[in-house]
């Protein structure tokens, strides 16, 4: 990891914890706010620890883009949780054969960048 990339990653990590410190839930309830702050911190720790040994520059760039996307979406919608894909699971495919494999491939390709690591962790 280059020094510039390292500083960028550490800056994102600090930014996430600053956001968590100032976070207010959409409902305004104290219990919800505390729960969401803890979720933000735990999610950040889990994902950063999971990816700390990544050395491939392309994969590092992908992780940075995912982190930035999740930050922006969380701040915009005021929800810390990843927004789900609104497609019925396997709604367009037959239950077996080529069509199912093709549908699974399309679903994997079309997954938004901010959900790539969410499925791996949860």
mmCIF file with all atom_site columns, C-alpha atoms in Angstrom, residues 15-91:
data_model
loop_
_atom_site.group_PDB
_atom_site.id
_atom_site.type_symbol
_atom_site.label_atom_id
_atom_site.label_alt_id
_atom_site.label_comp_id
_atom_site.label_asym_id
_atom_site.label_entity_id
_atom_site.label_seq_id
_atom_site.pdbx_PDB_ins_code
_atom_site.Cartn_x
_atom_site.Cartn_y
_atom_site.Cartn_z
_atom_site.occupancy
_atom_site.B_iso_or_equiv
_atom_site.pdbx_formal_charge
_atom_site.auth_seq_id
_atom_site.auth_comp_id
_atom_site.auth_asym_id
_atom_site.auth_atom_id
_atom_site.pdbx_PDB_model_num
ATOM 1  C CA . UNK A 1 15 ? -14.268 10.202  8.998  1.00 0.00 ? 15 UNK A CA 1
ATOM 2  C CA . UNK A 1 16 ? -16.567 7.264   9.759  1.00 0.00 ? 16 UNK A CA 1
ATOM 3  C CA . UNK A 1 17 ? -15.938 7.547   13.488 1.00 0.00 ? 17 UNK A CA 1
ATOM 4  C CA . UNK A 1 18 ? -16.517 11.314  13.362 1.00 0.00 ? 18 UNK A CA 1
ATOM 5  C CA . UNK A 1 19 ? -19.825 10.678  11.592 1.00 0.00 ? 19 UNK A CA 1
ATOM 6  C CA . UNK A 1 20 ? -20.747 8.075   14.226 1.00 0.00 ? 20 UNK A CA 1
ATOM 7  C CA . UNK A 1 21 ? -19.956 10.530  17.007 1.00 0.00 ? 21 UNK A CA 1
ATOM 8  C CA . UNK A 1 22 ? -22.307 13.180  15.544 1.00 0.00 ? 22 UNK A CA 1
ATOM 9  C CA . UNK A 1 23 ? -24.972 10.752  14.252 1.00 0.00 ? 23 UNK A CA 1
ATOM 10 C CA . UNK A 1 24 ? -28.646 11.393  15.000 1.00 0.00 ? 24 UNK A CA 1
ATOM 11 C CA . UNK A 1 25 ? -31.252 8.835   14.016 1.00 0.00 ? 25 UNK A CA 1
ATOM 12 C CA . UNK A 1 26 ? -34.102 9.864   11.736 1.00 0.00 ? 26 UNK A CA 1
ATOM 13 C CA . UNK A 1 27 ? -36.630 9.047   14.457 1.00 0.00 ? 27 UNK A CA 1
ATOM 14 C CA . UNK A 1 28 ? -34.849 11.242  16.991 1.00 0.00 ? 28 UNK A CA 1
ATOM 15 C CA . UNK A 1 29 ? -35.174 8.611   19.730 1.00 0.00 ? 29 UNK A CA 1
ATOM 16 C CA . UNK A 1 30 ? -32.148 8.232   21.969 1.00 0.00 ? 30 UNK A CA 1
ATOM 17 C CA . UNK A 1 31 ? -32.251 4.414   21.908 1.00 0.00 ? 31 UNK A CA 1
ATOM 18 C CA . UNK A 1 32 ? -32.335 4.376   18.097 1.00 0.00 ? 32 UNK A CA 1
ATOM 19 C CA . UNK A 1 33 ? -29.486 6.875   17.901 1.00 0.00 ? 33 UNK A CA 1
ATOM 20 C CA . UNK A 1 34 ? -27.302 4.814   20.236 1.00 0.00 ? 34 UNK A CA 1
ATOM 21 C CA . UNK A 1 35 ? -28.084 1.623   18.329 1.00 0.00 ? 35 UNK A CA 1
ATOM 22 C CA . UNK A 1 36 ? -27.258 3.231   14.979 1.00 0.00 ? 36 UNK A CA 1
ATOM 23 C CA . UNK A 1 37 ? -24.028 4.765   16.304 1.00 0.00 ? 37 UNK A CA 1
ATOM 24 C CA . UNK A 1 38 ? -22.918 1.335   17.517 1.00 0.00 ? 38 UNK A CA 1
ATOM 25 C CA . UNK A 1 39 ? -23.834 -0.217  14.171 1.00 0.00 ? 39 UNK A CA 1
ATOM 26 C CA . UNK A 1 40 ? -21.711 2.361   12.307 1.00 0.00 ? 40 UNK A CA 1
ATOM 27 C CA . UNK A 1 41 ? -18.706 1.759   14.559 1.00 0.00 ? 41 UNK A CA 1
ATOM 28 C CA . UNK A 1 42 ? -18.988 -2.040  14.505 1.00 0.00 ? 42 UNK A CA 1
ATOM 29 C CA . UNK A 1 43 ? -19.499 -2.175  10.741 1.00 0.00 ? 43 UNK A CA 1
ATOM 30 C CA . UNK A 1 44 ? -16.457 0.039   10.173 1.00 0.00 ? 44 UNK A CA 1
ATOM 31 C CA . UNK A 1 45 ? -14.255 -2.007  12.501 1.00 0.00 ? 45 UNK A CA 1
ATOM 32 C CA . UNK A 1 46 ? -15.383 -5.294  10.958 1.00 0.00 ? 46 UNK A CA 1
ATOM 33 C CA . UNK A 1 47 ? -14.868 -4.240  7.347  1.00 0.00 ? 47 UNK A CA 1
ATOM 34 C CA . UNK A 1 48 ? -11.576 -2.418  7.895  1.00 0.00 ? 48 UNK A CA 1
ATOM 35 C CA . UNK A 1 49 ? -10.147 -5.375  9.847  1.00 0.00 ? 49 UNK A CA 1
ATOM 36 C CA . UNK A 1 50 ? -11.388 -7.801  7.204  1.00 0.00 ? 50 UNK A CA 1
ATOM 37 C CA . UNK A 1 51 ? -9.637  -5.826  4.465  1.00 0.00 ? 51 UNK A CA 1
ATOM 38 C CA . UNK A 1 52 ? -6.455  -4.825  6.307  1.00 0.00 ? 52 UNK A CA 1
ATOM 39 C CA . UNK A 1 53 ? -4.330  -7.423  4.491  1.00 0.00 ? 53 UNK A CA 1
ATOM 40 C CA . UNK A 1 54 ? -5.534  -6.547  0.980  1.00 0.00 ? 54 UNK A CA 1
ATOM 41 C CA . UNK A 1 55 ? -2.552  -5.696  -1.226 1.00 0.00 ? 55 UNK A CA 1
ATOM 42 C CA . UNK A 1 56 ? -4.022  -5.588  -4.735 1.00 0.00 ? 56 UNK A CA 1
ATOM 43 C CA . UNK A 1 57 ? -4.275  -1.888  -5.780 1.00 0.00 ? 57 UNK A CA 1
ATOM 44 C CA . UNK A 1 58 ? -7.469  -2.487  -7.786 1.00 0.00 ? 58 UNK A CA 1
ATOM 45 C CA . UNK A 1 59 ? -9.159  -4.213  -4.855 1.00 0.00 ? 59 UNK A CA 1
ATOM 46 C CA . UNK A 1 60 ? -8.024  -1.451  -2.477 1.00 0.00 ? 60 UNK A CA 1
ATOM 47 C CA . UNK A 1 61 ? -9.480  1.158   -4.836 1.00 0.00 ? 61 UNK A CA 1
ATOM 48 C CA . UNK A 1 62 ? -12.744 -0.814  -4.998 1.00 0.00 ? 62 UNK A CA 1
ATOM 49 C CA . UNK A 1 63 ? -12.922 -0.956  -1.181 1.00 0.00 ? 63 UNK A CA 1
ATOM 50 C CA . UNK A 1 64 ? -12.278 2.802   -0.948 1.00 0.00 ? 64 UNK A CA 1
ATOM 51 C CA . UNK A 1 65 ? -15.023 3.509   -3.504 1.00 0.00 ? 65 UNK A CA 1
ATOM 52 C CA . UNK A 1 66 ? -17.435 1.264   -1.610 1.00 0.00 ? 66 UNK A CA 1
ATOM 53 C CA . UNK A 1 67 ? -16.643 3.047   1.651  1.00 0.00 ? 67 UNK A CA 1
ATOM 54 C CA . UNK A 1 68 ? -17.162 6.483   0.107  1.00 0.00 ? 68 UNK A CA 1
ATOM 55 C CA . UNK A 1 69 ? -20.437 5.361   -1.490 1.00 0.00 ? 69 UNK A CA 1
ATOM 56 C CA . UNK A 1 70 ? -21.768 3.972   1.794  1.00 0.00 ? 70 UNK A CA 1
ATOM 57 C CA . UNK A 1 71 ? -20.839 7.189   3.608  1.00 0.00 ? 71 UNK A CA 1
ATOM 58 C CA . UNK A 1 72 ? -22.593 9.361   1.037  1.00 0.00 ? 72 UNK A CA 1
ATOM 59 C CA . UNK A 1 73 ? -25.719 7.198   0.917  1.00 0.00 ? 73 UNK A CA 1
ATOM 60 C CA . UNK A 1 74 ? -25.891 6.986   4.708  1.00 0.00 ? 74 UNK A CA 1
ATOM 61 C CA . UNK A 1 75 ? -25.619 10.747  5.084  1.00 0.00 ? 75 UNK A CA 1
ATOM 62 C CA . UNK A 1 76 ? -28.041 11.473  2.256  1.00 0.00 ? 76 UNK A CA 1
ATOM 63 C CA . UNK A 1 77 ? -30.806 9.126   3.428  1.00 0.00 ? 77 UNK A CA 1
ATOM 64 C CA . UNK A 1 78 ? -29.948 9.454   7.141  1.00 0.00 ? 78 UNK A CA 1
ATOM 65 C CA . UNK A 1 79 ? -29.802 5.674   7.567  1.00 0.00 ? 79 UNK A CA 1
ATOM 66 C CA . UNK A 1 80 ? -26.584 3.864   8.470  1.00 0.00 ? 80 UNK A CA 1
ATOM 67 C CA . UNK A 1 81 ? -27.693 0.533   7.013  1.00 0.00 ? 81 UNK A CA 1
ATOM 68 C CA . UNK A 1 82 ? -27.035 -0.388  3.366  1.00 0.00 ? 82 UNK A CA 1
ATOM 69 C CA . UNK A 1 83 ? -30.014 0.174   1.100  1.00 0.00 ? 83 UNK A CA 1
ATOM 70 C CA . UNK A 1 84 ? -31.283 -3.149  -0.285 1.00 0.00 ? 84 UNK A CA 1
ATOM 71 C CA . UNK A 1 85 ? -31.737 -4.020  -3.920 1.00 0.00 ? 85 UNK A CA 1
ATOM 72 C CA . UNK A 1 86 ? -35.428 -3.873  -4.744 1.00 0.00 ? 86 UNK A CA 1
ATOM 73 C CA . UNK A 1 87 ? -35.690 -6.916  -6.996 1.00 0.00 ? 87 UNK A CA 1
ATOM 74 C CA . UNK A 1 88 ? -37.639 -10.035 -6.139 1.00 0.00 ? 88 UNK A CA 1
ATOM 75 C CA . UNK A 1 89 ? -35.186 -12.876 -5.543 1.00 0.00 ? 89 UNK A CA 1
ATOM 76 C CA . UNK A 1 90 ? -35.071 -15.017 -8.663 1.00 0.00 ? 90 UNK A CA 1
ATOM 77 C CA . UNK A 1 91 ? -38.329 -13.478 -9.801 1.00 0.00 ? 91 UNK A CA 1
#
